[in-house]
Short mmCIF file of C-alpha atoms in Angstrom, two decimals:
data_model
loop_
_atom_site.label_atom_id
_atom_site.label_comp_id
_atom_site.label_asym_id
_atom_site.label_seq_id
_atom_site.Cartn_x
_atom_site.Cartn_y
_atom_site.Cartn_z
CA MET Q 546 103.24 80.15 126.22
CA LEU Q 547 101.61 81.46 123.10
CA ASP Q 548 99.62 79.06 120.91
CA TRP Q 549 100.66 79.31 117.29
CA GLN Q 550 97.03 78.74 116.21
CA ASP Q 551 96.01 81.75 118.20
CA LEU Q 552 98.56 83.86 116.33
CA GLN Q 553 97.32 82.50 112.95
CA ILE Q 554 93.75 83.38 113.91
CA PHE Q 555 94.90 86.84 115.06
CA LEU Q 556 96.69 87.42 111.69
CA GLU Q 557 93.66 86.37 109.69
CA VAL Q 558 91.43 88.81 111.56
CA THR Q 559 93.95 91.64 110.93
CA ARG Q 560 93.81 90.87 107.20
CA HIS Q 561 90.06 90.63 107.07
CA PRO Q 562 88.58 93.20 109.49
CA ARG Q 563 85.04 91.94 108.91
CA LEU Q 564 84.83 88.99 111.21
CA ALA Q 565 82.56 87.04 108.86
CA ASP Q 566 85.22 87.16 106.13
CA ALA Q 567 87.99 86.02 108.54
CA ALA Q 568 85.76 83.18 109.84
CA ARG Q 569 85.03 81.94 106.32
CA ARG Q 570 88.73 81.93 105.52
CA LEU Q 571 89.53 79.99 108.69
CA GLY Q 572 86.59 77.54 108.38
CA LEU Q 573 85.12 78.71 111.73
CA ASP Q 574 81.69 80.18 112.54
CA HIS Q 575 81.40 83.79 113.53
CA SER Q 576 80.74 83.21 117.22
CA THR Q 577 83.59 80.76 117.66
CA LEU Q 578 86.06 83.25 116.06
CA SER Q 579 84.74 86.02 118.28
CA ARG Q 580 85.31 83.87 121.38
CA ARG Q 581 88.79 82.83 120.28
CA THR Q 582 89.89 86.42 119.75
CA ARG Q 583 88.56 87.50 123.14
CA ARG Q 584 90.23 84.48 124.85
CA PHE Q 585 93.56 85.38 123.18
CA GLU Q 586 93.29 88.94 124.52
CA GLN Q 587 92.57 87.53 127.95
CA LYS Q 588 95.68 85.36 127.78
CA LEU Q 589 97.81 88.39 126.97
CA ASN Q 590 95.82 90.66 129.35
CA THR Q 591 95.88 93.14 126.48
CA GLN Q 592 93.19 94.57 124.15
CA LEU Q 593 94.19 93.86 120.59
CA PHE Q 594 91.10 95.03 118.67
CA GLU Q 595 88.62 97.85 118.83
CA ARG Q 596 85.25 96.34 117.86
CA SER Q 597 82.51 98.22 116.02
CA THR Q 598 79.75 97.60 113.54
CA HIS Q 599 82.31 98.25 110.79
CA GLY Q 600 84.58 95.46 111.91
CA TYR Q 601 87.72 94.89 113.98
CA ARG Q 602 90.42 97.58 114.04
CA LEU Q 603 93.80 97.02 115.67
CA THR Q 604 94.78 98.87 118.80
CA GLU Q 605 98.35 100.12 119.12
CA ALA Q 606 99.22 96.95 121.04
CA GLY Q 607 97.58 94.90 118.32
CA ALA Q 608 99.58 96.64 115.62
CA GLN Q 609 102.83 95.85 117.56
CA LEU Q 610 101.89 92.16 117.84
CA ARG Q 611 100.96 91.97 114.16
CA ALA Q 612 104.49 92.99 113.14
CA HIS Q 613 106.00 90.17 115.21
CA ALA Q 614 103.29 87.68 114.10
CA GLU Q 615 103.89 88.42 110.45
CA GLN Q 616 107.61 87.91 110.87
CA MET Q 617 106.94 84.55 112.52
CA ALA Q 618 104.59 83.55 109.71
CA ARG Q 619 107.21 84.43 107.12
CA HIS Q 620 109.84 82.32 108.91
CA ALA Q 621 107.37 79.36 109.23
CA SER Q 622 106.49 79.61 105.52
CA ASP Q 623 110.19 79.73 104.53
CA ALA Q 624 110.88 76.63 106.68
CA VAL Q 625 108.08 74.66 105.12
CA GLU Q 626 109.14 75.60 101.59
CA SER Q 627 112.79 74.73 102.17
CA LEU Q 628 111.99 71.35 103.82
CA SER Q 629 109.42 70.17 101.35
CA ASP Q 630 111.22 70.88 98.14
CA GLN Q 631 108.34 73.14 97.02
CA ASN Q 632 110.92 75.39 95.38
CA LEU Q 633 111.12 72.84 92.58
CA SER Q 634 107.38 72.16 92.31
CA LEU Q 635 105.13 73.18 89.44
CA ASP Q 636 102.10 72.47 91.53
CA GLY Q 637 100.64 74.73 94.17
CA GLN Q 638 99.07 78.15 94.51
CA ILE Q 639 100.19 81.51 93.25
CA ARG Q 640 98.46 84.71 94.37
CA LEU Q 641 98.94 87.67 91.95
CA GLY Q 642 97.80 91.17 92.91
CA VAL Q 643 97.21 93.75 90.19
CA THR Q 644 95.27 96.93 89.66
CA GLU Q 645 91.64 96.44 88.68
CA GLY Q 646 91.59 97.61 85.05
CA PHE Q 647 94.85 96.05 84.00
CA GLY Q 648 94.06 92.80 85.79
CA THR Q 649 90.59 92.52 84.20
CA TRP Q 650 91.33 93.66 80.68
CA VAL Q 651 94.87 92.38 80.06
CA ILE Q 652 96.28 90.03 82.69
CA ALA Q 653 93.19 87.77 83.00
CA PRO Q 654 93.05 86.92 79.26
CA LEU Q 655 96.80 86.44 79.05
CA LEU Q 656 96.79 84.04 81.98
CA SER Q 657 94.64 81.56 80.08
CA ALA Q 658 97.86 80.46 78.27
CA PHE Q 659 99.80 80.13 81.56
CA CYS Q 660 97.02 78.04 83.12
CA GLN Q 661 97.09 75.67 80.16
CA ARG Q 662 100.83 75.35 80.26
CA HIS Q 663 100.87 74.60 84.01
CA PRO Q 664 97.68 72.77 84.91
CA GLY Q 665 98.92 71.92 88.36
CA VAL Q 666 99.18 75.53 89.46
CA THR Q 667 96.18 77.35 90.98
CA LEU Q 668 96.17 81.06 90.30
CA ASP Q 669 94.47 83.56 92.64
CA LEU Q 670 94.09 86.81 90.75
CA LEU Q 671 93.42 89.77 93.01
CA THR Q 672 92.16 92.64 90.90
CA LEU Q 673 91.84 95.53 93.30
CA PRO Q 674 91.49 99.39 93.15
CA ARG Q 675 94.45 99.66 95.53
CA VAL Q 676 98.03 98.49 96.03
CA VAL Q 677 98.45 94.86 97.21
CA ASN Q 678 100.63 94.62 100.34
CA LEU Q 679 103.29 91.92 99.80
CA SER Q 680 104.81 92.53 103.21
CA ARG Q 681 101.55 91.41 104.82
CA HIS Q 682 101.45 88.29 102.56
CA GLU Q 683 98.42 89.48 100.62
CA ALA Q 684 100.02 88.06 97.46
CA ASP Q 685 103.12 86.36 96.09
CA LEU Q 686 103.47 88.71 93.17
CA ALA Q 687 102.23 92.24 92.60
CA ILE Q 688 101.88 94.47 89.56
CA THR Q 689 101.86 98.19 90.56
CA ILE Q 690 101.84 101.57 88.86
CA GLU Q 691 104.50 102.90 91.16
CA ARG Q 692 107.99 101.43 91.67
CA PRO Q 693 107.97 99.77 95.06
CA SER Q 694 110.79 100.81 97.39
CA ASN Q 695 110.35 98.17 100.02
CA PRO Q 696 113.63 96.49 101.11
CA GLY Q 697 113.76 92.75 100.52
CA MET Q 698 111.70 93.00 97.37
CA VAL Q 699 112.73 92.00 93.87
CA VAL Q 700 111.47 94.67 91.39
CA ALA Q 701 111.50 94.89 87.62
CA SER Q 702 109.96 97.08 84.94
CA LEU Q 703 107.09 95.26 83.37
CA CYS Q 704 105.65 97.41 80.56
CA ARG Q 705 104.52 100.91 79.58
CA TYR Q 706 100.98 101.87 78.62
CA ARG Q 707 99.20 104.89 77.18
CA LEU Q 708 96.05 106.74 78.30
CA ARG Q 709 94.00 109.08 76.18
CA LEU Q 710 90.91 111.26 76.49
CA TYR Q 711 87.84 109.45 75.14
CA ALA Q 712 84.24 110.29 74.28
CA SER Q 713 81.45 108.02 73.13
CA ASP Q 714 79.34 108.59 70.02
CA THR Q 715 76.37 109.06 72.36
CA TYR Q 716 78.20 111.87 74.22
CA ALA Q 717 79.22 113.56 70.99
CA ARG Q 718 75.58 113.66 69.77
CA ARG Q 719 74.34 115.07 73.05
CA TYR Q 720 76.96 117.61 74.01
CA GLY Q 721 79.42 118.01 71.11
CA LEU Q 722 83.17 117.63 71.56
CA PRO Q 723 86.00 119.96 72.66
CA GLN Q 724 88.13 121.19 69.86
CA ARG Q 725 90.87 122.64 72.11
CA LEU Q 726 92.22 121.74 75.53
CA ASP Q 727 90.91 125.08 76.97
CA GLN Q 728 87.35 123.86 76.21
CA LEU Q 729 87.72 120.75 78.33
CA ALA Q 730 86.53 122.31 81.62
CA ARG Q 731 83.20 123.24 79.91
CA HIS Q 732 82.34 119.55 79.36
CA ARG Q 733 80.92 116.84 81.55
CA LEU Q 734 83.79 114.74 82.91
CA VAL Q 735 84.32 111.23 84.37
CA GLY Q 736 87.21 110.63 86.73
CA TYR Q 737 88.53 109.45 90.10
CA VAL Q 738 87.40 110.52 93.58
CA ASP Q 739 90.27 112.87 94.45
CA ASP Q 740 90.66 112.11 98.12
CA LEU Q 741 90.47 108.35 97.52
CA LEU Q 742 93.26 108.06 94.99
CA PHE Q 743 95.67 105.36 96.00
CA SER Q 744 98.44 106.78 93.74
CA ASP Q 745 99.36 110.18 92.41
CA GLN Q 746 99.96 108.38 89.09
CA LEU Q 747 96.16 108.28 88.69
CA ASN Q 748 95.74 112.09 88.88
CA TYR Q 749 95.37 112.65 85.15
CA LEU Q 750 92.82 115.43 84.77
CA ASP Q 751 94.02 118.03 87.32
CA PRO Q 752 97.24 118.90 85.39
CA LEU Q 753 95.23 119.22 82.14
CA LEU Q 754 92.58 121.40 83.75
CA ALA Q 755 94.79 123.57 86.02
CA THR Q 756 96.18 125.78 83.29
CA GLU Q 757 92.99 126.01 81.32
CA ILE Q 758 90.47 127.15 83.95
CA GLN Q 759 89.88 130.86 83.78
CA GLY Q 760 88.03 133.12 86.30
CA ASP Q 761 85.63 131.26 88.56
CA ALA Q 762 84.90 128.43 86.10
CA GLN Q 763 84.99 125.02 87.64
CA PRO Q 764 85.08 121.66 85.76
CA HIS Q 765 81.90 119.62 86.12
CA PHE Q 766 82.43 115.94 87.00
CA ALA Q 767 79.24 114.17 86.01
CA LEU Q 768 80.53 110.99 87.70
CA ARG Q 769 83.50 110.08 89.88
CA SER Q 770 84.48 106.59 90.94
CA THR Q 771 87.34 104.72 92.61
CA SER Q 772 86.90 102.09 89.90
CA VAL Q 773 88.42 102.50 86.41
CA THR Q 774 86.01 99.82 85.10
CA THR Q 775 83.14 101.99 86.33
CA GLN Q 776 84.69 105.06 84.65
CA PHE Q 777 84.99 103.06 81.40
CA THR Q 778 81.36 102.05 81.54
CA ALA Q 779 80.20 105.60 82.29
CA THR Q 780 82.32 107.01 79.44
CA LEU Q 781 81.01 104.35 77.03
CA SER Q 782 77.39 105.13 77.96
CA GLY Q 783 77.87 108.87 77.29
CA THR Q 784 77.94 110.17 80.82
CA GLY Q 785 81.01 112.22 80.24
CA LEU Q 786 84.52 112.46 78.83
CA GLY Q 787 87.01 110.14 80.51
CA ILE Q 788 90.72 109.49 80.46
CA LEU Q 789 91.13 105.74 79.95
CA PRO Q 790 93.94 103.32 79.24
CA CYS Q 791 94.12 102.52 75.53
CA PHE Q 792 94.05 98.79 76.38
CA MET Q 793 90.43 99.26 77.64
CA ALA Q 794 89.13 101.66 75.02
CA THR Q 795 90.86 100.91 71.66
CA GLU Q 796 88.70 97.90 70.86
CA ARG Q 797 85.44 99.91 71.36
CA LYS Q 798 84.56 101.45 68.04
CA SER Q 799 81.94 103.71 69.67
CA LEU Q 800 84.71 105.40 71.62
CA SER Q 801 86.89 108.08 70.00
CA ALA Q 802 90.18 109.49 71.26
CA LEU Q 803 90.13 113.34 71.48
CA LEU Q 804 92.87 116.00 71.46
CA GLU Q 805 95.54 113.34 70.91
CA GLN Q 806 98.40 115.84 70.59
CA GLU Q 807 97.52 117.50 73.96
CA VAL Q 808 96.37 114.45 75.92
CA ASP Q 809 99.10 111.77 75.59
CA ILE Q 810 99.71 110.19 78.94
CA VAL Q 811 102.20 107.36 79.38
CA ARG Q 812 102.59 105.37 82.55
CA GLN Q 813 104.48 102.27 83.59
CA PHE Q 814 103.71 99.00 85.43
CA TRP Q 815 106.22 97.31 87.74
CA ILE Q 816 106.36 93.69 88.88
CA THR Q 817 107.55 92.81 92.35
CA ALA Q 818 107.87 89.87 94.73
CA ARG Q 819 109.50 89.12 98.02
CA GLN Q 820 112.96 87.70 97.59
CA GLU Q 821 112.07 84.30 99.03
CA GLN Q 822 108.93 83.93 96.90
CA ARG Q 823 110.77 84.95 93.74
CA GLN Q 824 112.99 81.90 94.13
CA LEU Q 825 110.05 79.47 93.89
CA THR Q 826 109.91 77.82 90.47
CA ARG Q 827 106.16 78.40 89.96
CA VAL Q 828 106.48 82.07 90.91
CA ARG Q 829 109.56 82.57 88.74
CA LEU Q 830 107.72 80.95 85.76
CA LEU Q 831 104.74 83.30 86.19
CA TRP Q 832 107.11 86.24 86.47
CA ASP Q 833 108.86 85.33 83.25
CA PHE Q 834 105.62 84.57 81.48
CA LEU Q 835 104.11 88.02 82.33
CA ARG Q 836 107.19 89.91 81.16
CA GLU Q 837 107.32 87.96 77.86
CA ALA Q 838 103.56 88.22 77.26
CA LEU Q 839 103.48 91.98 77.88
CA GLU Q 840 106.56 92.56 75.73
CA LEU Q 841 104.53 90.86 72.97
CA ASN Q 842 101.70 93.22 73.53
CA GLN Q 843 103.58 96.52 73.83
CA ALA Q 844 101.89 97.94 70.74
CA PHE Q 845 98.44 97.13 72.11
CA LEU Q 846 99.27 98.71 75.46
CA MET Q 847 100.45 101.90 73.78
CA GLY Q 848 97.30 102.17 71.68
CA GLU Q 849 99.08 101.36 68.43
CA ASP Q 850 97.20 98.08 67.92
CA ASP Q 851 93.69 97.15 68.77
CA GLN Q 852 94.09 93.45 69.36
CA LEU Q 853 95.58 91.66 72.48
CA ILE Q 854 97.87 88.81 71.51
CA ILE Q 855 97.48 85.71 73.64
CA PRO Q 856 100.84 83.76 73.84
CA PRO Q 857 100.87 80.29 72.34
CA VAL Q 858 100.39 77.34 74.66
#
């Protein structure tokens, strides 16, 4: 017979490959958690993890078990919700996953109004340079830059936003500014690490540079980062020219948008939740709040206004 607690521990380790992180989440010490995972493997007579200095990685057998364990966890969660009338509760926890820049610069300030409206709700805001996995219960709601196609998910368009090419006053004094798009490759650039992009939607510079590079000339990236916040800081300090969301750059008077006719990039955010979570009152309220708050700020997101509007409490 499988012990449900063993499965819960197993799932936590799969979600946090560094054992210390999983132990902290479970309220166990590192050595106890290590013993529990090994004992579980012995019960099953199967190796579930490959252990290394970098953490725990699932074996093929472990990946198979995770799929079943996650399904069991979903059923258990659904049962608890339906039996305890939590669907009607305005108390409890909501975990919202969102991309790093949007979460930090837009969502976090807006949520101050939601928190005041619903003081019994605890919000966990996951601002990450990757896509949050709702199927693995990493969050209740997710805001993504690509439309999710997972079955069993409720998906809606959230808002559009604009990105432009920016330079700081410091950069302009040091290196001058491109006057035409075909001069862009001669300048110092700030951008993403190509092979670590979590979405093709973030590949802004390549299409702009591809048709403008002549001969053997290659663009020079002074700095590349997986973090858009780091790119913003680097652009602001004069490291190079960077393509940034208007919602990050418009308020900074020391940043200027360049080549606005040629570099006018519009992207979209989507909001999604698992069907069962979307039915919870607290999740539905946050869903509706975000859509209304971002509709109110469409001009700001498109770079047509320089002030974020916080909804009234």
